[in-house]
Protein backbone atom coordinates (compact mmCIF):
# COMPACT_ATOMS: atom_id res chain seq x y z
CA UNK A 1 0.00 0.00 0.00
CA UNK A 2 0.84 3.66 -0.09
CA UNK A 3 0.18 4.48 3.54
CA UNK A 4 3.89 4.70 4.51
CA UNK A 5 4.46 7.72 2.31
CA UNK A 6 1.30 9.53 3.46
CA UNK A 7 0.84 8.44 7.12
CA UNK A 8 3.83 8.14 9.58
CA UNK A 9 1.71 6.74 12.52
CA UNK A 10 2.05 3.09 13.89
CA UNK A 11 0.86 0.06 11.81
CA UNK A 12 -2.78 0.30 10.93
CA UNK A 13 -5.07 -2.52 12.19
CA UNK A 14 -5.35 -3.89 8.68
CA UNK A 15 -1.60 -4.58 8.55
CA UNK A 16 -1.55 -6.00 12.12
CA UNK A 17 -4.36 -8.43 11.28
CA UNK A 18 -2.58 -9.48 8.06
CA UNK A 19 0.57 -10.32 10.04
CA UNK A 20 -1.44 -12.21 12.69
CA UNK A 21 -3.12 -14.30 9.96
CA UNK A 22 0.27 -15.16 8.46
CA UNK A 23 1.62 -16.20 11.89
CA UNK A 24 -1.39 -18.49 12.57
CA UNK A 25 -1.04 -20.13 9.16
CA UNK A 26 2.69 -20.74 9.78
CA UNK A 27 1.95 -22.35 13.18
CA UNK A 28 -0.62 -24.67 11.56
CA UNK A 29 1.94 -25.72 8.97
CA UNK A 30 4.53 -26.42 11.65
CA UNK A 31 2.16 -28.65 13.63
CA UNK A 32 2.11 -31.14 10.73
CA UNK A 33 4.97 -33.25 12.20
CA UNK A 34 5.68 -35.35 9.13
CA UNK A 35 6.62 -32.44 6.92
CA UNK A 36 8.67 -30.36 9.42
CA UNK A 37 12.46 -30.17 9.33
CA UNK A 38 14.50 -29.93 12.51
CA UNK A 39 14.47 -26.15 12.82
CA UNK A 40 10.74 -26.01 12.23
CA UNK A 41 10.21 -28.81 14.75
CA UNK A 42 12.00 -26.77 17.42
CA UNK A 43 9.92 -23.75 16.46
CA UNK A 44 6.73 -25.77 16.76
CA UNK A 45 7.77 -27.11 20.16
CA UNK A 46 8.39 -23.57 21.35
CA UNK A 47 5.01 -22.51 20.00
CA UNK A 48 3.44 -25.40 21.98
CA UNK A 49 1.70 -26.87 18.93
CA UNK A 50 3.21 -30.41 19.34
CA UNK A 51 1.10 -33.36 20.41
CA UNK A 52 2.36 -36.09 22.69
CA UNK A 53 0.79 -39.15 24.25
CA UNK A 54 1.39 -41.45 27.19
CA UNK A 55 1.54 -45.09 26.12
CA UNK A 56 2.00 -48.51 27.72
CA UNK A 57 4.90 -50.44 26.21
CA UNK A 58 4.97 -54.25 26.52
CA UNK A 59 8.13 -56.27 26.02
CA UNK A 60 8.18 -59.96 25.08
CA UNK A 61 10.59 -62.88 24.84
CA UNK A 62 14.19 -61.77 24.23
CA UNK A 63 13.33 -58.08 24.57
CA UNK A 64 12.41 -58.69 28.23
CA UNK A 65 15.91 -60.04 28.87
CA UNK A 66 17.48 -57.11 27.02
CA UNK A 67 15.52 -54.41 28.86
CA UNK A 68 14.93 -56.11 32.22
CA UNK A 69 11.35 -54.89 31.95
CA UNK A 70 8.03 -56.54 30.99
CA UNK A 71 6.00 -53.38 30.71
CA UNK A 72 6.34 -49.68 31.36
CA UNK A 73 4.53 -46.43 30.92
CA UNK A 74 6.26 -44.04 28.51
CA UNK A 75 5.21 -40.41 28.62
CA UNK A 76 5.58 -37.57 26.12
CA UNK A 77 5.78 -39.72 23.00
CA UNK A 78 5.35 -37.43 19.98
CA UNK A 79 2.35 -38.16 17.80
CA UNK A 80 2.05 -38.75 14.93
CA UNK A 81 5.39 -40.58 14.82
CA UNK A 82 7.12 -42.86 12.35
CA UNK A 83 7.62 -46.45 13.52
CA UNK A 84 11.38 -45.92 13.09
CA UNK A 85 11.34 -42.90 15.42
CA UNK A 86 9.22 -44.82 17.91
CA UNK A 87 11.70 -47.73 17.83
CA UNK A 88 14.62 -45.32 18.25
CA UNK A 89 12.87 -43.76 21.24
CA UNK A 90 12.66 -47.19 22.89
CA UNK A 91 16.29 -48.00 22.03
CA UNK A 92 17.29 -44.72 23.64
CA UNK A 93 15.58 -45.89 26.85
CA UNK A 94 17.04 -49.39 26.61
CA UNK A 95 20.18 -49.42 24.43
CA UNK A 96 20.50 -53.23 24.48
CA UNK A 97 17.31 -53.41 22.39
CA UNK A 98 19.48 -52.51 19.41
CA UNK A 99 20.63 -56.16 19.41
CA UNK A 100 17.19 -56.97 17.92
CA UNK A 101 17.59 -54.47 15.07
CA UNK A 102 16.45 -55.99 11.78
CA UNK A 103 14.65 -58.88 13.48
CA UNK A 104 11.87 -57.12 15.30
CA UNK A 105 8.58 -55.39 14.60
CA UNK A 106 6.30 -53.28 16.75
CA UNK A 107 2.62 -53.70 17.49
CA UNK A 108 0.44 -50.61 18.02
CA UNK A 109 -3.04 -51.23 19.39
CA UNK A 110 -2.52 -54.92 18.53
CA UNK A 111 -1.65 -54.30 14.86
CA UNK A 112 1.81 -55.24 13.56
CA UNK A 113 3.87 -52.30 12.29
CA UNK A 114 7.16 -52.78 10.43
CA UNK A 115 9.97 -50.52 11.60
CA UNK A 116 10.35 -47.87 8.92
CA UNK A 117 8.62 -44.84 7.46
CA UNK A 118 5.10 -45.86 8.37
CA UNK A 119 3.52 -43.14 10.50
CA UNK A 120 1.33 -44.07 13.46
CA UNK A 121 -0.86 -41.93 15.68
CA UNK A 122 -0.79 -42.66 19.40
CA UNK A 123 -3.46 -41.80 21.94
CA UNK A 124 -3.14 -41.77 25.71
CA UNK A 125 -3.27 -45.30 27.09
CA UNK A 126 -2.50 -46.97 23.75
CA UNK A 127 -0.56 -50.24 23.88
CA UNK A 128 2.73 -50.52 22.03
CA UNK A 129 4.56 -53.86 21.99
CA UNK A 130 8.07 -54.89 21.02
CA UNK A 131 7.65 -58.09 18.97
CA UNK A 132 10.70 -60.33 18.39
CA UNK A 133 10.36 -63.16 15.82
CA UNK A 134 7.43 -65.42 16.70
CA UNK A 135 7.82 -69.02 17.80
CA UNK A 136 4.38 -70.35 18.67
CA UNK A 137 3.18 -73.82 17.80
CA UNK B 1 -25.57 -77.43 20.08
CA UNK B 2 -26.17 -74.10 18.32
CA UNK B 3 -25.67 -73.59 14.58
CA UNK B 4 -23.19 -70.79 15.23
CA UNK B 5 -19.67 -71.55 14.03
CA UNK B 6 -17.11 -71.58 16.79
CA UNK B 7 -13.58 -70.13 16.74
CA UNK B 8 -11.93 -70.95 20.07
CA UNK B 9 -8.38 -70.13 21.17
CA UNK B 10 -7.50 -71.20 24.69
CA UNK B 11 -4.15 -70.16 26.17
CA UNK B 12 -3.44 -71.74 29.52
CA UNK B 13 -0.79 -73.14 31.81
CA UNK B 14 -2.97 -76.17 32.44
CA UNK B 15 -2.87 -79.38 30.53
CA UNK B 16 -5.99 -79.77 28.35
CA UNK B 17 -6.84 -83.28 27.19
CA UNK B 18 -7.02 -83.82 23.44
CA UNK B 19 -10.59 -85.12 23.86
CA UNK B 20 -11.74 -81.73 25.17
CA UNK B 21 -10.44 -79.98 22.04
CA UNK B 22 -12.12 -82.61 19.86
CA UNK B 23 -15.39 -82.26 21.78
CA UNK B 24 -15.27 -78.49 21.23
CA UNK B 25 -15.55 -78.93 17.45
CA UNK B 26 -17.86 -81.93 17.28
CA UNK B 27 -21.12 -81.40 15.44
CA UNK B 28 -23.90 -83.62 14.10
CA UNK B 29 -23.38 -81.98 10.68
CA UNK B 30 -19.68 -82.89 10.55
CA UNK B 31 -18.37 -86.16 9.24
CA UNK B 32 -14.75 -85.13 9.69
CA UNK B 33 -12.60 -83.83 12.53
CA UNK B 34 -8.95 -83.19 11.76
CA UNK B 35 -6.55 -82.91 14.66
CA UNK B 36 -2.98 -81.62 14.92
CA UNK B 37 -0.88 -82.08 18.05
CA UNK B 38 2.49 -80.30 18.39
CA UNK B 39 4.73 -82.03 20.91
CA UNK B 40 8.01 -81.06 22.51
CA UNK B 41 10.90 -82.91 20.90
CA UNK B 42 13.97 -84.04 22.82
CA UNK B 43 16.28 -82.20 20.45
CA UNK B 44 20.04 -82.06 20.77
CA UNK B 45 21.59 -78.69 19.85
CA UNK B 46 25.41 -78.28 19.93
CA UNK B 47 25.83 -81.16 22.38
CA UNK B 48 23.13 -79.79 24.69
CA UNK B 49 19.87 -81.67 25.19
CA UNK B 50 16.48 -79.88 25.27
CA UNK B 51 14.71 -80.62 28.57
CA UNK B 52 11.67 -78.47 27.94
CA UNK B 53 10.14 -75.30 26.49
CA UNK B 54 8.98 -72.11 28.16
CA UNK B 55 6.11 -70.34 26.34
CA UNK B 56 4.81 -66.79 26.63
CA UNK B 57 2.19 -64.83 24.67
CA UNK B 58 0.84 -61.35 24.01
CA UNK B 59 -2.56 -62.73 24.94
CA UNK B 60 -4.83 -59.91 23.80
CA UNK B 61 -3.18 -59.80 20.38
CA UNK B 62 -2.98 -63.60 20.10
CA UNK B 63 -6.78 -63.62 20.32
CA UNK B 64 -7.23 -60.90 17.68
CA UNK B 65 -4.72 -62.52 15.31
CA UNK B 66 -6.45 -65.87 15.85
CA UNK B 67 -9.80 -64.35 14.82
CA UNK B 68 -8.15 -63.06 11.61
CA UNK B 69 -6.64 -66.51 11.01
CA UNK B 70 -10.04 -68.19 11.41
CA UNK B 71 -11.54 -65.69 8.96
CA UNK B 72 -8.82 -66.59 6.47
CA UNK B 73 -9.46 -70.32 6.94
CA UNK B 74 -13.21 -69.90 6.47
CA UNK B 75 -12.71 -67.87 3.30
CA UNK B 76 -10.51 -70.57 1.80
CA UNK B 77 -12.56 -73.54 3.01
CA UNK B 78 -16.16 -72.35 3.48
CA UNK B 79 -17.49 -75.67 4.74
CA UNK B 80 -15.27 -75.56 7.84
CA UNK B 81 -17.64 -75.65 10.81
CA UNK B 82 -15.72 -75.27 14.10
CA UNK B 83 -12.11 -74.41 14.93
CA UNK B 84 -10.50 -74.97 18.34
CA UNK B 85 -6.88 -74.39 19.32
CA UNK B 86 -5.42 -75.00 22.75
CA UNK B 87 -1.90 -73.64 23.27
CA UNK B 88 0.06 -74.12 26.47
CA UNK B 89 1.82 -71.26 28.20
CA UNK B 90 4.64 -71.59 30.72
CA UNK B 91 6.68 -74.73 31.14
CA UNK B 92 6.14 -77.70 28.79
CA UNK B 93 8.35 -80.73 29.35
CA UNK B 94 9.85 -82.84 26.56
CA UNK B 95 7.26 -85.35 25.37
CA UNK B 96 4.28 -83.21 26.32
CA UNK B 97 1.96 -81.52 23.83
CA UNK B 98 2.37 -77.74 23.55
CA UNK B 99 -0.45 -77.21 21.06
CA UNK B 100 -3.58 -79.19 20.21
CA UNK B 101 -5.90 -78.06 17.43
CA UNK B 102 -9.06 -79.54 15.92
CA UNK B 103 -11.14 -78.47 12.92
CA UNK B 104 -14.44 -80.00 11.81
CA UNK B 105 -16.18 -80.01 8.45
CA UNK B 106 -18.90 -82.10 6.77
CA UNK B 107 -16.37 -83.89 4.55
CA UNK B 108 -12.70 -84.53 5.18
CA UNK B 109 -11.05 -82.48 2.40
CA UNK B 110 -11.70 -79.06 3.96
CA UNK B 111 -10.80 -79.91 7.56
CA UNK B 112 -7.59 -81.67 6.46
CA UNK B 113 -6.47 -78.71 4.33
CA UNK B 114 -7.54 -76.22 6.99
CA UNK B 115 -5.62 -77.85 9.84
CA UNK B 116 -2.40 -77.69 7.84
CA UNK B 117 -2.95 -74.02 7.06
CA UNK B 118 -3.90 -73.32 10.65
CA UNK B 119 -0.61 -74.46 12.17
CA UNK B 120 1.48 -72.71 9.46
CA UNK B 121 -0.34 -69.42 9.92
CA UNK B 122 -0.29 -69.68 13.70
CA UNK B 123 3.50 -69.98 13.48
CA UNK B 124 3.66 -66.98 11.13
CA UNK B 125 1.29 -64.53 12.81
CA UNK B 126 0.11 -65.33 16.32
CA UNK B 127 2.24 -63.57 18.99
CA UNK B 128 3.47 -66.55 21.01
CA UNK B 129 7.15 -67.24 21.78
CA UNK B 130 9.07 -70.26 23.04
CA UNK B 131 12.42 -70.59 24.74
CA UNK B 132 14.31 -73.89 24.55
CA UNK B 133 15.80 -74.86 27.90
CA UNK B 134 18.80 -77.22 27.84
CA UNK B 135 20.27 -79.71 30.32
CA UNK B 136 23.12 -77.20 30.81
CA UNK B 137 20.56 -74.73 32.24
CA UNK B 138 21.16 -72.47 29.24
CA UNK B 139 18.21 -71.31 27.17
CA UNK B 140 17.57 -69.73 23.78
CA UNK B 141 14.54 -68.07 22.21
CA UNK B 142 13.41 -69.86 19.06
CA UNK B 143 12.28 -68.24 15.80
CA UNK B 144 9.78 -69.72 13.34
CA UNK B 145 10.95 -69.62 9.72
CA UNK B 146 7.28 -68.87 8.86
CA UNK B 147 7.57 -65.52 10.68
CA UNK B 148 8.35 -62.75 8.15
CA UNK B 149 10.75 -60.89 10.48
CA UNK B 150 12.78 -63.88 11.64
CA UNK B 151 16.48 -64.00 10.75
CA UNK B 152 15.90 -67.09 8.60
CA UNK B 153 12.46 -66.15 7.25
CA UNK B 154 10.99 -68.30 4.47
CA UNK B 155 10.26 -66.87 1.04
CSV table of C-alpha atoms in Angstrom, one decimal:
chain,number,residue,atom,x,y,z
A,1,UNK,CA,0.0,0.0,0.0
A,2,UNK,CA,0.8,3.7,-0.1
A,3,UNK,CA,0.2,4.5,3.5
A,4,UNK,CA,3.9,4.7,4.5
A,5,UNK,CA,4.5,7.7,2.3
A,6,UNK,CA,1.3,9.5,3.5
A,7,UNK,CA,0.8,8.4,7.1
A,8,UNK,CA,3.8,8.1,9.6
A,9,UNK,CA,1.7,6.7,12.5
A,10,UNK,CA,2.1,3.1,13.9
A,11,UNK,CA,0.9,0.1,11.8
A,12,UNK,CA,-2.8,0.3,10.9
A,13,UNK,CA,-5.1,-2.5,12.2
A,14,UNK,CA,-5.3,-3.9,8.7
A,15,UNK,CA,-1.6,-4.6,8.5
A,16,UNK,CA,-1.5,-6.0,12.1
A,17,UNK,CA,-4.4,-8.4,11.3
A,18,UNK,CA,-2.6,-9.5,8.1
A,19,UNK,CA,0.6,-10.3,10.0
A,20,UNK,CA,-1.4,-12.2,12.7
A,21,UNK,CA,-3.1,-14.3,10.0
A,22,UNK,CA,0.3,-15.2,8.5
A,23,UNK,CA,1.6,-16.2,11.9
A,24,UNK,CA,-1.4,-18.5,12.6
A,25,UNK,CA,-1.0,-20.1,9.2
A,26,UNK,CA,2.7,-20.7,9.8
A,27,UNK,CA,2.0,-22.3,13.2
A,28,UNK,CA,-0.6,-24.7,11.6
A,29,UNK,CA,1.9,-25.7,9.0
A,30,UNK,CA,4.5,-26.4,11.6
A,31,UNK,CA,2.2,-28.7,13.6
A,32,UNK,CA,2.1,-31.1,10.7
A,33,UNK,CA,5.0,-33.2,12.2
A,34,UNK,CA,5.7,-35.3,9.1
A,35,UNK,CA,6.6,-32.4,6.9
A,36,UNK,CA,8.7,-30.4,9.4
A,37,UNK,CA,12.5,-30.2,9.3
A,38,UNK,CA,14.5,-29.9,12.5
A,39,UNK,CA,14.5,-26.1,12.8
A,40,UNK,CA,10.7,-26.0,12.2
A,41,UNK,CA,10.2,-28.8,14.7
A,42,UNK,CA,12.0,-26.8,17.4
A,43,UNK,CA,9.9,-23.7,16.5
A,44,UNK,CA,6.7,-25.8,16.8
A,45,UNK,CA,7.8,-27.1,20.2
A,46,UNK,CA,8.4,-23.6,21.3
A,47,UNK,CA,5.0,-22.5,20.0
A,48,UNK,CA,3.4,-25.4,22.0
A,49,UNK,CA,1.7,-26.9,18.9
A,50,UNK,CA,3.2,-30.4,19.3
A,51,UNK,CA,1.1,-33.4,20.4
A,52,UNK,CA,2.4,-36.1,22.7
A,53,UNK,CA,0.8,-39.2,24.3
A,54,UNK,CA,1.4,-41.4,27.2
A,55,UNK,CA,1.5,-45.1,26.1
A,56,UNK,CA,2.0,-48.5,27.7
A,57,UNK,CA,4.9,-50.4,26.2
A,58,UNK,CA,5.0,-54.2,26.5
A,59,UNK,CA,8.1,-56.3,26.0
A,60,UNK,CA,8.2,-60.0,25.1
A,61,UNK,CA,10.6,-62.9,24.8
A,62,UNK,CA,14.2,-61.8,24.2
A,63,UNK,CA,13.3,-58.1,24.6
A,64,UNK,CA,12.4,-58.7,28.2
A,65,UNK,CA,15.9,-60.0,28.9
A,66,UNK,CA,17.5,-57.1,27.0
A,67,UNK,CA,15.5,-54.4,28.9
A,68,UNK,CA,14.9,-56.1,32.2
A,69,UNK,CA,11.3,-54.9,31.9
A,70,UNK,CA,8.0,-56.5,31.0
A,71,UNK,CA,6.0,-53.4,30.7
A,72,UNK,CA,6.3,-49.7,31.4
A,73,UNK,CA,4.5,-46.4,30.9
A,74,UNK,CA,6.3,-44.0,28.5
A,75,UNK,CA,5.2,-40.4,28.6
A,76,UNK,CA,5.6,-37.6,26.1
A,77,UNK,CA,5.8,-39.7,23.0
A,78,UNK,CA,5.3,-37.4,20.0
A,79,UNK,CA,2.3,-38.2,17.8
A,80,UNK,CA,2.0,-38.7,14.9
A,81,UNK,CA,5.4,-40.6,14.8
A,82,UNK,CA,7.1,-42.9,12.4
A,83,UNK,CA,7.6,-46.4,13.5
A,84,UNK,CA,11.4,-45.9,13.1
A,85,UNK,CA,11.3,-42.9,15.4
A,86,UNK,CA,9.2,-44.8,17.9
A,87,UNK,CA,11.7,-47.7,17.8
A,88,UNK,CA,14.6,-45.3,18.3
A,89,UNK,CA,12.9,-43.8,21.2
A,90,UNK,CA,12.7,-47.2,22.9
A,91,UNK,CA,16.3,-48.0,22.0
A,92,UNK,CA,17.3,-44.7,23.6
A,93,UNK,CA,15.6,-45.9,26.8
A,94,UNK,CA,17.0,-49.4,26.6
A,95,UNK,CA,20.2,-49.4,24.4
A,96,UNK,CA,20.5,-53.2,24.5
A,97,UNK,CA,17.3,-53.4,22.4
A,98,UNK,CA,19.5,-52.5,19.4
A,99,UNK,CA,20.6,-56.2,19.4
A,100,UNK,CA,17.2,-57.0,17.9
A,101,UNK,CA,17.6,-54.5,15.1
A,102,UNK,CA,16.5,-56.0,11.8
A,103,UNK,CA,14.6,-58.9,13.5
A,104,UNK,CA,11.9,-57.1,15.3
A,105,UNK,CA,8.6,-55.4,14.6
A,106,UNK,CA,6.3,-53.3,16.8
A,107,UNK,CA,2.6,-53.7,17.5
A,108,UNK,CA,0.4,-50.6,18.0
A,109,UNK,CA,-3.0,-51.2,19.4
A,110,UNK,CA,-2.5,-54.9,18.5
A,111,UNK,CA,-1.7,-54.3,14.9
A,112,UNK,CA,1.8,-55.2,13.6
A,113,UNK,CA,3.9,-52.3,12.3
A,114,UNK,CA,7.2,-52.8,10.4
A,115,UNK,CA,10.0,-50.5,11.6
A,116,UNK,CA,10.4,-47.9,8.9
A,117,UNK,CA,8.6,-44.8,7.5
A,118,UNK,CA,5.1,-45.9,8.4
A,119,UNK,CA,3.5,-43.1,10.5
A,120,UNK,CA,1.3,-44.1,13.5
A,121,UNK,CA,-0.9,-41.9,15.7
A,122,UNK,CA,-0.8,-42.7,19.4
A,123,UNK,CA,-3.5,-41.8,21.9
A,124,UNK,CA,-3.1,-41.8,25.7
A,125,UNK,CA,-3.3,-45.3,27.1
A,126,UNK,CA,-2.5,-47.0,23.8
A,127,UNK,CA,-0.6,-50.2,23.9
A,128,UNK,CA,2.7,-50.5,22.0
A,129,UNK,CA,4.6,-53.9,22.0
A,130,UNK,CA,8.1,-54.9,21.0
A,131,UNK,CA,7.6,-58.1,19.0
A,132,UNK,CA,10.7,-60.3,18.4
A,133,UNK,CA,10.4,-63.2,15.8
A,134,UNK,CA,7.4,-65.4,16.7
A,135,UNK,CA,7.8,-69.0,17.8
A,136,UNK,CA,4.4,-70.3,18.7
A,137,UNK,CA,3.2,-73.8,17.8
B,1,UNK,CA,-25.6,-77.4,20.1
B,2,UNK,CA,-26.2,-74.1,18.3
B,3,UNK,CA,-25.7,-73.6,14.6
B,4,UNK,CA,-23.2,-70.8,15.2
B,5,UNK,CA,-19.7,-71.6,14.0
B,6,UNK,CA,-17.1,-71.6,16.8
B,7,UNK,CA,-13.6,-70.1,16.7
B,8,UNK,CA,-11.9,-71.0,20.1
B,9,UNK,CA,-8.4,-70.1,21.2
B,10,UNK,CA,-7.5,-71.2,24.7
B,11,UNK,CA,-4.2,-70.2,26.2
B,12,UNK,CA,-3.4,-71.7,29.5
B,13,UNK,CA,-0.8,-73.1,31.8
B,14,UNK,CA,-3.0,-76.2,32.4
B,15,UNK,CA,-2.9,-79.4,30.5
B,16,UNK,CA,-6.0,-79.8,28.4
B,17,UNK,CA,-6.8,-83.3,27.2
B,18,UNK,CA,-7.0,-83.8,23.4
B,19,UNK,CA,-10.6,-85.1,23.9
B,20,UNK,CA,-11.7,-81.7,25.2
B,21,UNK,CA,-10.4,-80.0,22.0
B,22,UNK,CA,-12.1,-82.6,19.9
B,23,UNK,CA,-15.4,-82.3,21.8
B,24,UNK,CA,-15.3,-78.5,21.2
B,25,UNK,CA,-15.5,-78.9,17.4
B,26,UNK,CA,-17.9,-81.9,17.3
B,27,UNK,CA,-21.1,-81.4,15.4
B,28,UNK,CA,-23.9,-83.6,14.1
B,29,UNK,CA,-23.4,-82.0,10.7
B,30,UNK,CA,-19.7,-82.9,10.5
B,31,UNK,CA,-18.4,-86.2,9.2
B,32,UNK,CA,-14.7,-85.1,9.7
B,33,UNK,CA,-12.6,-83.8,12.5
B,34,UNK,CA,-8.9,-83.2,11.8
B,35,UNK,CA,-6.5,-82.9,14.7
B,36,UNK,CA,-3.0,-81.6,14.9
B,37,UNK,CA,-0.9,-82.1,18.0
B,38,UNK,CA,2.5,-80.3,18.4
B,39,UNK,CA,4.7,-82.0,20.9
B,40,UNK,CA,8.0,-81.1,22.5
B,41,UNK,CA,10.9,-82.9,20.9
B,42,UNK,CA,14.0,-84.0,22.8
B,43,UNK,CA,16.3,-82.2,20.4
B,44,UNK,CA,20.0,-82.1,20.8
B,45,UNK,CA,21.6,-78.7,19.8
B,46,UNK,CA,25.4,-78.3,19.9
B,47,UNK,CA,25.8,-81.2,22.4
B,48,UNK,CA,23.1,-79.8,24.7
B,49,UNK,CA,19.9,-81.7,25.2
B,50,UNK,CA,16.5,-79.9,25.3
B,51,UNK,CA,14.7,-80.6,28.6
B,52,UNK,CA,11.7,-78.5,27.9
B,53,UNK,CA,10.1,-75.3,26.5
B,54,UNK,CA,9.0,-72.1,28.2
B,55,UNK,CA,6.1,-70.3,26.3
B,56,UNK,CA,4.8,-66.8,26.6
B,57,UNK,CA,2.2,-64.8,24.7
B,58,UNK,CA,0.8,-61.4,24.0
B,59,UNK,CA,-2.6,-62.7,24.9
B,60,UNK,CA,-4.8,-59.9,23.8
B,61,UNK,CA,-3.2,-59.8,20.4
B,62,UNK,CA,-3.0,-63.6,20.1
B,63,UNK,CA,-6.8,-63.6,20.3
B,64,UNK,CA,-7.2,-60.9,17.7
B,65,UNK,CA,-4.7,-62.5,15.3
B,66,UNK,CA,-6.4,-65.9,15.8
B,67,UNK,CA,-9.8,-64.4,14.8
B,68,UNK,CA,-8.2,-63.1,11.6
B,69,UNK,CA,-6.6,-66.5,11.0
B,70,UNK,CA,-10.0,-68.2,11.4
B,71,UNK,CA,-11.5,-65.7,9.0
B,72,UNK,CA,-8.8,-66.6,6.5
B,73,UNK,CA,-9.5,-70.3,6.9
B,74,UNK,CA,-13.2,-69.9,6.5
B,75,UNK,CA,-12.7,-67.9,3.3
B,76,UNK,CA,-10.5,-70.6,1.8
B,77,UNK,CA,-12.6,-73.5,3.0
B,78,UNK,CA,-16.2,-72.3,3.5
B,79,UNK,CA,-17.5,-75.7,4.7
B,80,UNK,CA,-15.3,-75.6,7.8
B,81,UNK,CA,-17.6,-75.7,10.8
B,82,UNK,CA,-15.7,-75.3,14.1
B,83,UNK,CA,-12.1,-74.4,14.9
B,84,UNK,CA,-10.5,-75.0,18.3
B,85,UNK,CA,-6.9,-74.4,19.3
B,86,UNK,CA,-5.4,-75.0,22.7
B,87,UNK,CA,-1.9,-73.6,23.3
B,88,UNK,CA,0.1,-74.1,26.5
B,89,UNK,CA,1.8,-71.3,28.2
B,90,UNK,CA,4.6,-71.6,30.7
B,91,UNK,CA,6.7,-74.7,31.1
B,92,UNK,CA,6.1,-77.7,28.8
B,93,UNK,CA,8.3,-80.7,29.3
B,94,UNK,CA,9.9,-82.8,26.6
B,95,UNK,CA,7.3,-85.3,25.4
B,96,UNK,CA,4.3,-83.2,26.3
B,97,UNK,CA,2.0,-81.5,23.8
B,98,UNK,CA,2.4,-77.7,23.6
B,99,UNK,CA,-0.5,-77.2,21.1
B,100,UNK,CA,-3.6,-79.2,20.2
B,101,UNK,CA,-5.9,-78.1,17.4
B,102,UNK,CA,-9.1,-79.5,15.9
B,103,UNK,CA,-11.1,-78.5,12.9
B,104,UNK,CA,-14.4,-80.0,11.8
B,105,UNK,CA,-16.2,-80.0,8.4
B,106,UNK,CA,-18.9,-82.1,6.8
B,107,UNK,CA,-16.4,-83.9,4.6
B,108,UNK,CA,-12.7,-84.5,5.2
B,109,UNK,CA,-11.1,-82.5,2.4
B,110,UNK,CA,-11.7,-79.1,4.0
B,111,UNK,CA,-10.8,-79.9,7.6
B,112,UNK,CA,-7.6,-81.7,6.5
B,113,UNK,CA,-6.5,-78.7,4.3
B,114,UNK,CA,-7.5,-76.2,7.0
B,115,UNK,CA,-5.6,-77.8,9.8
B,116,UNK,CA,-2.4,-77.7,7.8
B,117,UNK,CA,-3.0,-74.0,7.1
B,118,UNK,CA,-3.9,-73.3,10.7
B,119,UNK,CA,-0.6,-74.5,12.2
B,120,UNK,CA,1.5,-72.7,9.5
B,121,UNK,CA,-0.3,-69.4,9.9
B,122,UNK,CA,-0.3,-69.7,13.7
B,123,UNK,CA,3.5,-70.0,13.5
B,124,UNK,CA,3.7,-67.0,11.1
B,125,UNK,CA,1.3,-64.5,12.8
B,126,UNK,CA,0.1,-65.3,16.3
B,127,UNK,CA,2.2,-63.6,19.0
B,128,UNK,CA,3.5,-66.5,21.0
B,129,UNK,CA,7.1,-67.2,21.8
B,130,UNK,CA,9.1,-70.3,23.0
B,131,UNK,CA,12.4,-70.6,24.7
B,132,UNK,CA,14.3,-73.9,24.5
B,133,UNK,CA,15.8,-74.9,27.9
B,134,UNK,CA,18.8,-77.2,27.8
B,135,UNK,CA,20.3,-79.7,30.3
B,136,UNK,CA,23.1,-77.2,30.8
B,137,UNK,CA,20.6,-74.7,32.2
B,138,UNK,CA,21.2,-72.5,29.2
B,139,UNK,CA,18.2,-71.3,27.2
B,140,UNK,CA,17.6,-69.7,23.8
B,141,UNK,CA,14.5,-68.1,22.2
B,142,UNK,CA,13.4,-69.9,19.1
B,143,UNK,CA,12.3,-68.2,15.8
B,144,UNK,CA,9.8,-69.7,13.3
B,145,UNK,CA,10.9,-69.6,9.7
B,146,UNK,CA,7.3,-68.9,8.9
B,147,UNK,CA,7.6,-65.5,10.7
B,148,UNK,CA,8.3,-62.8,8.1
B,149,UNK,CA,10.8,-60.9,10.5
B,150,UNK,CA,12.8,-63.9,11.6
B,151,UNK,CA,16.5,-64.0,10.7
B,152,UNK,CA,15.9,-67.1,8.6
B,153,UNK,CA,12.5,-66.2,7.3
B,154,UNK,CA,11.0,-68.3,4.5
B,155,UNK,CA,10.3,-66.9,1.0
